[in-house]
Amino acid sequence: MESLTSVIRQVPIEHYLFLSFVLFSIGLAGVLFRRNTIIILMCLELMFNSVNLLLTAFSAYHNDPGGQVFVFFIMLVAAAEVTVGLAILVMMKRNVDSVDINQLNRLKW
């Protein structure tokens, strides 16, 4: 059975660059143009995953495990972001009865 590194090297690096760019662009557009907090959190996760894909591809192409270590830390940050984001979302739903991002100004003291 082939290793993951050899499978990744069979695909040209340009394909990984293009896919990562498309995923990051979709995530960025979702963060900038959507108002629902859940969708914004999902778009942030999409942006994190596009960077993870690119770091993994470059790490495999250059035989350097440093990129995969960065992927691990990005996944930790993403898990913390989801935890904090969902806590804020629950607080918004309780206090404002909406998950619209524009309603955050009602949470001021």
PDB file of N, CA and C in Angstrom:
ATOM      1  N   MET A   1       0.836  -1.175   0.000  1.00  0.00           N
ATOM      2  CA  MET A   1       0.000   0.000   0.000  1.00  0.00           C
ATOM      3  C   MET A   1       0.883   1.241   0.000  1.00  0.00           C
ATOM      4  N   GLU A   2       0.510   2.213  -0.808  1.00  0.00           N
ATOM      5  CA  GLU A   2       1.296   3.433  -0.924  1.00  0.00           C
ATOM      6  C   GLU A   2       1.093   4.317   0.302  1.00  0.00           C
ATOM      7  N   SER A   3       2.135   5.030   0.647  1.00  0.00           N
ATOM      8  CA  SER A   3       2.010   5.952   1.771  1.00  0.00           C
ATOM      9  C   SER A   3       1.287   7.219   1.319  1.00  0.00           C
ATOM     10  N   LEU A   4       0.787   7.959   2.296  1.00  0.00           N
ATOM     11  CA  LEU A   4       0.057   9.182   1.985  1.00  0.00           C
ATOM     12  C   LEU A   4       0.948  10.205   1.287  1.00  0.00           C
ATOM     13  N   THR A   5       2.202  10.267   1.671  1.00  0.00           N
ATOM     14  CA  THR A   5       3.133  11.207   1.056  1.00  0.00           C
ATOM     15  C   THR A   5       3.313  10.916  -0.428  1.00  0.00           C
ATOM     16  N   SER A   6       3.425   9.650  -0.795  1.00  0.00           N
ATOM     17  CA  SER A   6       3.603   9.329  -2.210  1.00  0.00           C
ATOM     18  C   SER A   6       2.332   9.592  -3.004  1.00  0.00           C
ATOM     19  N   VAL A   7       1.183   9.414  -2.376  1.00  0.00           N
ATOM     20  CA  VAL A   7      -0.076   9.717  -3.065  1.00  0.00           C
ATOM     21  C   VAL A   7      -0.207  11.224  -3.272  1.00  0.00           C
ATOM     22  N   ILE A   8       0.169  12.010  -2.272  1.00  0.00           N
ATOM     23  CA  ILE A   8       0.087  13.469  -2.393  1.00  0.00           C
ATOM     24  C   ILE A   8       1.030  13.962  -3.481  1.00  0.00           C
ATOM     25  N   ARG A   9       2.195  13.346  -3.609  1.00  0.00           N
ATOM     26  CA  ARG A   9       3.161  13.788  -4.619  1.00  0.00           C
ATOM     27  C   ARG A   9       2.728  13.461  -6.038  1.00  0.00           C
ATOM     28  N   GLN A  10       1.797  12.546  -6.228  1.00  0.00           N
ATOM     29  CA  GLN A  10       1.350  12.206  -7.573  1.00  0.00           C
ATOM     30  C   GLN A  10       0.531  13.329  -8.190  1.00  0.00           C
ATOM     31  N   VAL A  11      -0.107  14.123  -7.361  1.00  0.00           N
ATOM     32  CA  VAL A  11      -0.909  15.255  -7.846  1.00  0.00           C
ATOM     33  C   VAL A  11      -0.008  16.489  -7.870  1.00  0.00           C
ATOM     34  N   PRO A  12      -0.028  17.258  -8.954  1.00  0.00           N
ATOM     35  CA  PRO A  12       0.828  18.457  -9.010  1.00  0.00           C
ATOM     36  C   PRO A  12       0.464  19.470  -7.921  1.00  0.00           C
ATOM     37  N   ILE A  13       1.449  20.176  -7.442  1.00  0.00           N
ATOM     38  CA  ILE A  13       1.254  21.141  -6.361  1.00  0.00           C
ATOM     39  C   ILE A  13       0.315  22.273  -6.777  1.00  0.00           C
ATOM     40  N   GLU A  14       0.242  22.570  -8.065  1.00  0.00           N
ATOM     41  CA  GLU A  14      -0.648  23.624  -8.544  1.00  0.00           C
ATOM     42  C   GLU A  14      -2.105  23.304  -8.265  1.00  0.00           C
ATOM     43  N   HIS A  15      -2.461  22.022  -8.318  1.00  0.00           N
ATOM     44  CA  HIS A  15      -3.844  21.631  -8.023  1.00  0.00           C
ATOM     45  C   HIS A  15      -4.183  21.905  -6.565  1.00  0.00           C
ATOM     46  N   TYR A  16      -3.244  21.636  -5.672  1.00  0.00           N
ATOM     47  CA  TYR A  16      -3.465  21.943  -4.259  1.00  0.00           C
ATOM     48  C   TYR A  16      -3.567  23.449  -4.042  1.00  0.00           C
ATOM     49  N   LEU A  17      -2.734  24.211  -4.729  1.00  0.00           N
ATOM     50  CA  LEU A  17      -2.803  25.668  -4.620  1.00  0.00           C
ATOM     51  C   LEU A  17      -4.160  26.196  -5.080  1.00  0.00           C
ATOM     52  N   PHE A  18      -4.622  25.697  -6.224  1.00  0.00           N
ATOM     53  CA  PHE A  18      -5.901  26.157  -6.761  1.00  0.00           C
ATOM     54  C   PHE A  18      -7.051  25.778  -5.842  1.00  0.00           C
ATOM     55  N   LEU A  19      -7.082  24.536  -5.368  1.00  0.00           N
ATOM     56  CA  LEU A  19      -8.157  24.089  -4.484  1.00  0.00           C
ATOM     57  C   LEU A  19      -8.147  24.872  -3.176  1.00  0.00           C
ATOM     58  N   SER A  20      -6.970  25.097  -2.631  1.00  0.00           N
ATOM     59  CA  SER A  20      -6.868  25.862  -1.391  1.00  0.00           C
ATOM     60  C   SER A  20      -7.324  27.299  -1.604  1.00  0.00           C
ATOM     61  N   PHE A  21      -6.965  27.892  -2.717  1.00  0.00           N
ATOM     62  CA  PHE A  21      -7.398  29.256  -3.024  1.00  0.00           C
ATOM     63  C   PHE A  21      -8.915  29.341  -3.158  1.00  0.00           C
ATOM     64  N   VAL A  22      -9.513  28.378  -3.839  1.00  0.00           N
ATOM     65  CA  VAL A  22     -10.971  28.376  -4.015  1.00  0.00           C
ATOM     66  C   VAL A  22     -11.672  28.209  -2.670  1.00  0.00           C
ATOM     67  N   LEU A  23     -11.211  27.267  -1.844  1.00  0.00           N
ATOM     68  CA  LEU A  23     -11.833  27.058  -0.543  1.00  0.00           C
ATOM     69  C   LEU A  23     -11.681  28.282   0.352  1.00  0.00           C
ATOM     70  N   PHE A  24     -10.505  28.887   0.346  1.00  0.00           N
ATOM     71  CA  PHE A  24     -10.287  30.085   1.158  1.00  0.00           C
ATOM     72  C   PHE A  24     -11.157  31.234   0.673  1.00  0.00           C
ATOM     73  N   SER A  25     -11.310  31.382  -0.639  1.00  0.00           N
ATOM     74  CA  SER A  25     -12.142  32.458  -1.186  1.00  0.00           C
ATOM     75  C   SER A  25     -13.606  32.270  -0.824  1.00  0.00           C
ATOM     76  N   ILE A  26     -14.086  31.039  -0.884  1.00  0.00           N
ATOM     77  CA  ILE A  26     -15.472  30.770  -0.493  1.00  0.00           C
ATOM     78  C   ILE A  26     -15.678  31.096   0.990  1.00  0.00           C
ATOM     79  N   GLY A  27     -14.723  30.693   1.817  1.00  0.00           N
ATOM     80  CA  GLY A  27     -14.814  30.987   3.240  1.00  0.00           C
ATOM     81  C   GLY A  27     -14.766  32.480   3.521  1.00  0.00           C
ATOM     82  N   LEU A  28     -13.886  33.199   2.839  1.00  0.00           N
ATOM     83  CA  LEU A  28     -13.773  34.638   3.034  1.00  0.00           C
ATOM     84  C   LEU A  28     -15.048  35.359   2.598  1.00  0.00           C
ATOM     85  N   ALA A  29     -15.621  34.937   1.479  1.00  0.00           N
ATOM     86  CA  ALA A  29     -16.875  35.535   1.018  1.00  0.00           C
ATOM     87  C   ALA A  29     -17.992  35.274   2.021  1.00  0.00           C
ATOM     88  N   GLY A  30     -18.021  34.075   2.595  1.00  0.00           N
ATOM     89  CA  GLY A  30     -19.036  33.775   3.597  1.00  0.00           C
ATOM     90  C   GLY A  30     -18.892  34.610   4.855  1.00  0.00           C
ATOM     91  N   VAL A  31     -17.657  34.838   5.277  1.00  0.00           N
ATOM     92  CA  VAL A  31     -17.431  35.659   6.476  1.00  0.00           C
ATOM     93  C   VAL A  31     -17.815  37.116   6.203  1.00  0.00           C
ATOM     94  N   LEU A  32     -17.506  37.607   5.019  1.00  0.00           N
ATOM     95  CA  LEU A  32     -17.762  39.011   4.727  1.00  0.00           C
ATOM     96  C   LEU A  32     -19.221  39.322   4.417  1.00  0.00           C
ATOM     97  N   PHE A  33     -19.944  38.393   3.805  1.00  0.00           N
ATOM     98  CA  PHE A  33     -21.266  38.726   3.286  1.00  0.00           C
ATOM     99  C   PHE A  33     -22.440  38.077   4.010  1.00  0.00           C
ATOM    100  N   ARG A  34     -22.195  37.138   4.883  1.00  0.00           N
ATOM    101  CA  ARG A  34     -23.293  36.488   5.585  1.00  0.00           C
ATOM    102  C   ARG A  34     -23.514  37.122   6.941  1.00  0.00           C
ATOM    103  N   ARG A  35     -24.725  36.977   7.477  1.00  0.00           N
ATOM    104  CA  ARG A  35     -25.058  37.568   8.770  1.00  0.00           C
ATOM    105  C   ARG A  35     -25.293  36.528   9.849  1.00  0.00           C
ATOM    106  N   ASN A  36     -25.531  35.302   9.466  1.00  0.00           N
ATOM    107  CA  ASN A  36     -25.803  34.253  10.441  1.00  0.00           C
ATOM    108  C   ASN A  36     -24.499  33.822  11.098  1.00  0.00           C
ATOM    109  N   THR A  37     -24.501  33.793  12.419  1.00  0.00           N
ATOM    110  CA  THR A  37     -23.282  33.487  13.165  1.00  0.00           C
ATOM    111  C   THR A  37     -22.799  32.069  12.905  1.00  0.00           C
ATOM    112  N   ILE A  38     -23.706  31.138  12.777  1.00  0.00           N
ATOM    113  CA  ILE A  38     -23.316  29.739  12.539  1.00  0.00           C
ATOM    114  C   ILE A  38     -22.610  29.607  11.192  1.00  0.00           C
ATOM    115  N   ILE A  39     -23.130  30.275  10.187  1.00  0.00           N
ATOM    116  CA  ILE A  39     -22.517  30.206   8.858  1.00  0.00           C
ATOM    117  C   ILE A  39     -21.150  30.882   8.867  1.00  0.00           C
ATOM    118  N   ILE A  40     -21.014  31.974   9.611  1.00  0.00           N
ATOM    119  CA  ILE A  40     -19.713  32.644   9.712  1.00  0.00           C
ATOM    120  C   ILE A  40     -18.699  31.714  10.368  1.00  0.00           C
ATOM    121  N   LEU A  41     -19.100  30.998  11.416  1.00  0.00           N
ATOM    122  CA  LEU A  41     -18.191  30.047  12.061  1.00  0.00           C
ATOM    123  C   LEU A  41     -17.802  28.916  11.105  1.00  0.00           C
ATOM    124  N   MET A  42     -18.763  28.430  10.321  1.00  0.00           N
ATOM    125  CA  MET A  42     -18.444  27.378   9.356  1.00  0.00           C
ATOM    126  C   MET A  42     -17.499  27.884   8.273  1.00  0.00           C
ATOM    127  N   CYS A  43     -17.662  29.129   7.860  1.00  0.00           N
ATOM    128  CA  CYS A  43     -16.764  29.694   6.848  1.00  0.00           C
ATOM    129  C   CYS A  43     -15.358  29.890   7.404  1.00  0.00           C
ATOM    130  N   LEU A  44     -15.256  30.253   8.679  1.00  0.00           N
ATOM    131  CA  LEU A  44     -13.935  30.331   9.300  1.00  0.00           C
ATOM    132  C   LEU A  44     -13.268  28.961   9.331  1.00  0.00           C
ATOM    133  N   GLU A  45     -14.036  27.935   9.634  1.00  0.00           N
ATOM    134  CA  GLU A  45     -13.496  26.573   9.619  1.00  0.00           C
ATOM    135  C   GLU A  45     -13.039  26.186   8.206  1.00  0.00           C
ATOM    136  N   LEU A  46     -13.802  26.602   7.202  1.00  0.00           N
ATOM    137  CA  LEU A  46     -13.416  26.322   5.818  1.00  0.00           C
ATOM    138  C   LEU A  46     -12.090  27.009   5.472  1.00  0.00           C
ATOM    139  N   MET A  47     -11.905  28.225   5.950  1.00  0.00           N
ATOM    140  CA  MET A  47     -10.648  28.930   5.708  1.00  0.00           C
ATOM    141  C   MET A  47      -9.492  28.235   6.415  1.00  0.00           C
ATOM    142  N   PHE A  48      -9.703  27.805   7.663  1.00  0.00           N
ATOM    143  CA  PHE A  48      -8.665  27.059   8.379  1.00  0.00           C
ATOM    144  C   PHE A  48      -8.303  25.771   7.633  1.00  0.00           C
ATOM    145  N   ASN A  49      -9.317  25.066   7.151  1.00  0.00           N
ATOM    146  CA  ASN A  49      -9.052  23.797   6.464  1.00  0.00           C
ATOM    147  C   ASN A  49      -8.343  24.002   5.126  1.00  0.00           C
ATOM    148  N   SER A  50      -8.603  25.112   4.444  1.00  0.00           N
ATOM    149  CA  SER A  50      -7.878  25.353   3.197  1.00  0.00           C
ATOM    150  C   SER A  50      -6.396  25.597   3.479  1.00  0.00           C
ATOM    151  N   VAL A  51      -6.101  26.290   4.561  1.00  0.00           N
ATOM    152  CA  VAL A  51      -4.700  26.490   4.943  1.00  0.00           C
ATOM    153  C   VAL A  51      -4.078  25.168   5.369  1.00  0.00           C
ATOM    154  N   ASN A  52      -4.832  24.339   6.091  1.00  0.00           N
ATOM    155  CA  ASN A  52      -4.329  23.023   6.489  1.00  0.00           C
ATOM    156  C   ASN A  52      -3.999  22.161   5.275  1.00  0.00           C
ATOM    157  N   LEU A  53      -4.844  22.201   4.270  1.00  0.00           N
ATOM    158  CA  LEU A  53      -4.600  21.435   3.048  1.00  0.00           C
ATOM    159  C   LEU A  53      -3.310  21.880   2.376  1.00  0.00           C
ATOM    160  N   LEU A  54      -3.110  23.179   2.297  1.00  0.00           N
ATOM    161  CA  LEU A  54      -1.912  23.701   1.654  1.00  0.00           C
ATOM    162  C   LEU A  54      -0.655  23.383   2.456  1.00  0.00           C
ATOM    163  N   LEU A  55      -0.723  23.508   3.771  1.00  0.00           N
ATOM    164  CA  LEU A  55       0.438  23.178   4.604  1.00  0.00           C
ATOM    165  C   LEU A  55       0.798  21.700   4.505  1.00  0.00           C
ATOM    166  N   THR A  56      -0.214  20.843   4.479  1.00  0.00           N
ATOM    167  CA  THR A  56       0.045  19.411   4.353  1.00  0.00           C
ATOM    168  C   THR A  56       0.665  19.070   3.004  1.00  0.00           C
ATOM    169  N   ALA A  57       0.170  19.698   1.942  1.00  0.00           N
ATOM    170  CA  ALA A  57       0.713  19.432   0.603  1.00  0.00           C
ATOM    171  C   ALA A  57       2.172  19.888   0.507  1.00  0.00           C
ATOM    172  N   PHE A  58       2.458  21.097   0.978  1.00  0.00           N
ATOM    173  CA  PHE A  58       3.843  21.578   0.938  1.00  0.00           C
ATOM    174  C   PHE A  58       4.750  20.737   1.827  1.00  0.00           C
ATOM    175  N   SER A  59       4.232  20.305   2.966  1.00  0.00           N
ATOM    176  CA  SER A  59       5.018  19.463   3.861  1.00  0.00           C
ATOM    177  C   SER A  59       5.365  18.131   3.199  1.00  0.00           C
ATOM    178  N   ALA A  60       4.419  17.555   2.499  1.00  0.00           N
ATOM    179  CA  ALA A  60       4.680  16.281   1.828  1.00  0.00           C
ATOM    180  C   ALA A  60       5.635  16.448   0.653  1.00  0.00           C
ATOM    181  N   TYR A  61       5.507  17.550  -0.087  1.00  0.00           N
ATOM    182  CA  TYR A  61       6.371  17.765  -1.240  1.00  0.00           C
ATOM    183  C   TYR A  61       7.818  18.027  -0.846  1.00  0.00           C
ATOM    184  N   HIS A  62       8.017  18.624   0.319  1.00  0.00           N
ATOM    185  CA  HIS A  62       9.371  18.988   0.728  1.00  0.00           C
ATOM    186  C   HIS A  62       9.949  18.049   1.783  1.00  0.00           C
ATOM    187  N   ASN A  63       9.233  16.979   2.097  1.00  0.00           N
ATOM    188  CA  ASN A  63       9.674  16.012   3.112  1.00  0.00           C
ATOM    189  C   ASN A  63      10.027  16.682   4.437  1.00  0.00           C
ATOM    190  N   ASP A  64       9.216  17.625   4.839  1.00  0.00           N
ATOM    191  CA  ASP A  64       9.434  18.362   6.081  1.00  0.00           C
ATOM    192  C   ASP A  64       8.183  18.237   6.942  1.00  0.00           C
ATOM    193  N   PRO A  65       8.272  17.617   8.092  1.00  0.00           N
ATOM    194  CA  PRO A  65       7.079  17.448   8.928  1.00  0.00           C
ATOM    195  C   PRO A  65       6.646  18.723   9.649  1.00  0.00           C
ATOM    196  N   GLY A  66       7.359  19.817   9.460  1.00  0.00           N
ATOM    197  CA  GLY A  66       7.007  21.067  10.122  1.00  0.00           C
ATOM    198  C   GLY A  66       5.626  21.569   9.748  1.00  0.00           C
ATOM    199  N   GLY A  67       5.240  21.409   8.498  1.00  0.00           N
ATOM    200  CA  GLY A  67       3.911  21.834   8.063  1.00  0.00           C
ATOM    201  C   GLY A  67       2.809  21.050   8.746  1.00  0.00           C
ATOM    202  N   GLN A  68       3.051  19.764   8.968  1.00  0.00           N
ATOM    203  CA  GLN A  68       2.044  18.947   9.644  1.00  0.00           C
ATOM    204  C   GLN A  68       1.933  19.304  11.119  1.00  0.00           C
ATOM    205  N   VAL A  69       3.013  19.777  11.718  1.00  0.00           N
ATOM    206  CA  VAL A  69       2.950  20.253  13.102  1.00  0.00           C
ATOM    207  C   VAL A  69       2.100  21.519  13.169  1.00  0.00           C
ATOM    208  N   PHE A  70       2.273  22.421  12.184  1.00  0.00           N
ATOM    209  CA  PHE A  70       1.435  23.617  12.131  1.00  0.00           C
ATOM    210  C   PHE A  70      -0.037  23.249  11.955  1.00  0.00           C
ATOM    211  N   VAL A  71      -0.315  22.227  11.151  1.00  0.00           N
ATOM    212  CA  VAL A  71      -1.688  21.780  10.957  1.00  0.00           C
ATOM    213  C   VAL A  71      -2.294  21.336  12.284  1.00  0.00           C
ATOM    214  N   PHE A  72      -1.514  20.638  13.082  1.00  0.00           N
ATOM    215  CA  PHE A  72      -1.997  20.201  14.393  1.00  0.00           C
ATOM    216  C   PHE A  72      -2.374  21.401  15.257  1.00  0.00           C
ATOM    217  N   PHE A  73      -1.534  22.429  15.289  1.00  0.00           N
ATOM    218  CA  PHE A  73      -1.831  23.603  16.098  1.00  0.00           C
ATOM    219  C   PHE A  73      -3.008  24.403  15.539  1.00  0.00           C
ATOM    220  N   ILE A  74      -3.147  24.450  14.231  1.00  0.00           N
ATOM    221  CA  ILE A  74      -4.302  25.125  13.635  1.00  0.00           C
ATOM    222  C   ILE A  74      -5.583  24.397  14.011  1.00  0.00           C
ATOM    223  N   MET A  75      -5.533  23.071  14.053  1.00  0.00           N
ATOM    224  CA  MET A  75      -6.712  22.307  14.460  1.00  0.00           C
ATOM    225  C   MET A  75      -7.062  22.582  15.925  1.00  0.00           C
ATOM    226  N   LEU A  76      -6.058  22.762  16.775  1.00  0.00           N
ATOM    227  CA  LEU A  76      -6.320  23.112  18.169  1.00  0.00           C
ATOM    228  C   LEU A  76      -6.971  24.496  18.275  1.00  0.00           C
ATOM    229  N   VAL A  77      -6.470  25.448  17.516  1.00  0.00           N
ATOM    230  CA  VAL A  77      -7.057  26.790  17.519  1.00  0.00           C
ATOM    231  C   VAL A  77      -8.489  26.748  16.985  1.00  0.00           C
ATOM    232  N   ALA A  78      -8.731  25.940  15.960  1.00  0.00           N
ATOM    233  CA  ALA A  78     -10.072  25.832  15.403  1.00  0.00           C
ATOM    234  C   ALA A  78     -11.047  25.230  16.413  1.00  0.00           C
ATOM    235  N   ALA A  79     -10.600  24.247  17.179  1.00  0.00           N
ATOM    236  CA  ALA A  79     -11.464  23.659  18.200  1.00  0.00           C
ATOM    237  C   ALA A  79     -11.796  24.675  19.286  1.00  0.00           C
ATOM    238  N   ALA A  80     -10.800  25.467  19.687  1.00  0.00           N
ATOM    239  CA  ALA A  80     -11.044  26.508  20.683  1.00  0.00           C
ATOM    240  C   ALA A  80     -11.974  27.584  20.126  1.00  0.00           C
ATOM    241  N   GLU A  81     -11.805  27.902  18.849  1.00  0.00           N
ATOM    242  CA  GLU A  81     -12.664  28.908  18.218  1.00  0.00           C
ATOM    243  C   GLU A  81     -14.112  28.446  18.177  1.00  0.00           C
ATOM    244  N   VAL A  82     -14.327  27.184  17.885  1.00  0.00           N
ATOM    245  CA  VAL A  82     -15.687  26.654  17.851  1.00  0.00           C
ATOM    246  C   VAL A  82     -16.305  26.685  19.245  1.00  0.00           C
ATOM    247  N   THR A  83     -15.530  26.336  20.248  1.00  0.00           N
ATOM    248  CA  THR A  83     -16.037  26.333  21.614  1.00  0.00           C
ATOM    249  C   THR A  83     -16.448  27.737  22.050  1.00  0.00           C
ATOM    250  N   VAL A  84     -15.581  28.710  21.838  1.00  0.00           N
ATOM    251  CA  VAL A  84     -15.895  30.087  22.221  1.00  0.00           C
ATOM    252  C   VAL A  84     -17.024  30.635  21.358  1.00  0.00           C
ATOM    253  N   GLY A  85     -16.992  30.343  20.076  1.00  0.00           N
ATOM    254  CA  GLY A  85     -18.041  30.826  19.177  1.00  0.00           C
ATOM    255  C   GLY A  85     -19.412  30.286  19.527  1.00  0.00           C
ATOM    256  N   LEU A  86     -19.491  29.019  19.869  1.00  0.00           N
ATOM    257  CA  LEU A  86     -20.785  28.459  20.247  1.00  0.00           C
ATOM    258  C   LEU A  86     -21.259  28.997  21.591  1.00  0.00           C
ATOM    259  N   ALA A  87     -20.341  29.285  22.506  1.00  0.00           N
ATOM    260  CA  ALA A  87     -20.727  29.901  23.778  1.00  0.00           C
ATOM    261  C   ALA A  87     -21.296  31.306  23.539  1.00  0.00           C
ATOM    262  N   ILE A  88     -20.669  32.060  22.661  1.00  0.00           N
ATOM    263  CA  ILE A  88     -21.186  33.388  22.317  1.00  0.00           C
ATOM    264  C   ILE A  88     -22.540  33.264  21.626  1.00  0.00           C
ATOM    265  N   LEU A  89     -22.679  32.266  20.785  1.00  0.00           N
ATOM    266  CA  LEU A  89     -23.945  32.048  20.086  1.00  0.00           C
ATOM    267  C   LEU A  89     -25.074  31.734  21.064  1.00  0.00           C
ATOM    268  N   VAL A  90     -24.811  30.903  22.059  1.00  0.00           N
ATOM    269  CA  VAL A  90     -25.827  30.582  23.063  1.00  0.00           C
ATOM    270  C   VAL A  90     -26.188  31.834  23.856  1.00  0.00           C
ATOM    271  N   MET A  91     -25.189  32.647  24.198  1.00  0.00           N
ATOM    272  CA  MET A  91     -25.455  33.885  24.919  1.00  0.00           C
ATOM    273  C   MET A  91     -26.304  34.835  24.072  1.00  0.00           C
ATOM    274  N   MET A  92     -26.007  34.920  22.774  1.00  0.00           N
ATOM    275  CA  MET A  92     -26.800  35.772  21.888  1.00  0.00           C
ATOM    276  C   MET A  92     -28.240  35.287  21.814  1.00  0.00           C
ATOM    277  N   LYS A  93     -28.423  33.994  21.684  1.00  0.00           N
ATOM    278  CA  LYS A  93     -29.775  33.452  21.561  1.00  0.00           C
ATOM    279  C   LYS A  93     -30.581  33.693  22.830  1.00  0.00           C
ATOM    280  N   ARG A  94     -29.941  33.584  23.987  1.00  0.00           N
ATOM    281  CA  ARG A  94     -30.645  33.821  25.247  1.00  0.00           C
ATOM    282  C   ARG A  94     -30.997  35.284  25.450  1.00  0.00           C
ATOM    283  N   ASN A  95     -30.073  36.184  25.135  1.00  0.00           N
ATOM    284  CA  ASN A  95     -30.272  37.607  25.433  1.00  0.00           C
ATOM    285  C   ASN A  95     -31.016  38.372  24.350  1.00  0.00           C
ATOM    286  N   VAL A  96     -30.777  38.053  23.104  1.00  0.00           N
ATOM    287  CA  VAL A  96     -31.336  38.829  21.999  1.00  0.00           C
ATOM    288  C   VAL A  96     -32.401  38.034  21.248  1.00  0.00           C
ATOM    289  N   ASP A  97     -32.429  36.720  21.427  1.00  0.00           N
ATOM    290  CA  ASP A  97     -33.343  35.806  20.735  1.00  0.00           C
ATOM    291  C   ASP A  97     -33.133  35.833  19.223  1.00  0.00           C
ATOM    292  N   SER A  98     -31.862  35.952  18.815  1.00  0.00           N
ATOM    293  CA  SER A  98     -31.503  35.932  17.407  1.00  0.00           C
ATOM    294  C   SER A  98     -30.046  35.509  17.287  1.00  0.00           C
ATOM    295  N   VAL A  99     -29.690  34.952  16.136  1.00  0.00           N
ATOM    296  CA  VAL A  99     -28.291  34.626  15.868  1.00  0.00           C
ATOM    297  C   VAL A  99     -27.737  35.510  14.757  1.00  0.00           C
ATOM    298  N   ASP A 100     -28.429  36.619  14.483  1.00  0.00           N
ATOM    299  CA  ASP A 100     -27.968  37.574  13.481  1.00  0.00           C
ATOM    300  C   ASP A 100     -26.785  38.350  14.038  1.00  0.00           C
ATOM    301  N   ILE A 101     -25.718  38.461  13.271  1.00  0.00           N
ATOM    302  CA  ILE A 101     -24.490  39.100  13.735  1.00  0.00           C
ATOM    303  C   ILE A 101     -24.692  40.596  13.981  1.00  0.00           C
ATOM    304  N   ASN A 102     -25.656  41.207  13.321  1.00  0.00           N
ATOM    305  CA  ASN A 102     -25.922  42.635  13.516  1.00  0.00           C
ATOM    306  C   ASN A 102     -26.605  42.918  14.849  1.00  0.00           C
ATOM    307  N   GLN A 103     -27.108  41.904  15.507  1.00  0.00           N
ATOM    308  CA  GLN A 103     -27.758  42.082  16.802  1.00  0.00           C
ATOM    309  C   GLN A 103     -26.765  42.138  17.951  1.00  0.00           C
ATOM    310  N   LEU A 104     -25.478  41.996  17.677  1.00  0.00           N
ATOM    311  CA  LEU A 104     -24.474  42.026  18.744  1.00  0.00           C
ATOM    312  C   LEU A 104     -24.408  43.382  19.454  1.00  0.00           C
ATOM    313  N   ASN A 105     -24.833  44.458  18.798  1.00  0.00           N
ATOM    314  CA  ASN A 105     -24.772  45.756  19.456  1.00  0.00           C
ATOM    315  C   ASN A 105     -25.786  45.846  20.604  1.00  0.00           C
ATOM    316  N   ARG A 106     -26.751  44.953  20.671  1.00  0.00           N
ATOM    317  CA  ARG A 106     -27.703  44.919  21.786  1.00  0.00           C
ATOM    318  C   ARG A 106     -27.096  44.301  23.032  1.00  0.00           C
ATOM    319  N   LEU A 107     -25.952  43.671  22.917  1.00  0.00           N
ATOM    320  CA  LEU A 107     -25.321  43.018  24.057  1.00  0.00           C
ATOM    321  C   LEU A 107     -24.444  43.961  24.856  1.00  0.00           C
ATOM    322  N   LYS A 108     -24.408  45.246  24.482  1.00  0.00           N
ATOM    323  CA  LYS A 108     -23.599  46.215  25.234  1.00  0.00           C
ATOM    324  C   LYS A 108     -24.209  46.429  26.610  1.00  0.00           C
ATOM    325  N   TRP A 109     -23.372  46.827  27.563  1.00  0.00           N
ATOM    326  CA  TRP A 109     -23.848  47.043  28.929  1.00  0.00           C
ATOM    327  C   TRP A 109     -24.587  48.320  28.999  1.00  0.00           C
TER     328      TRP A 109
END
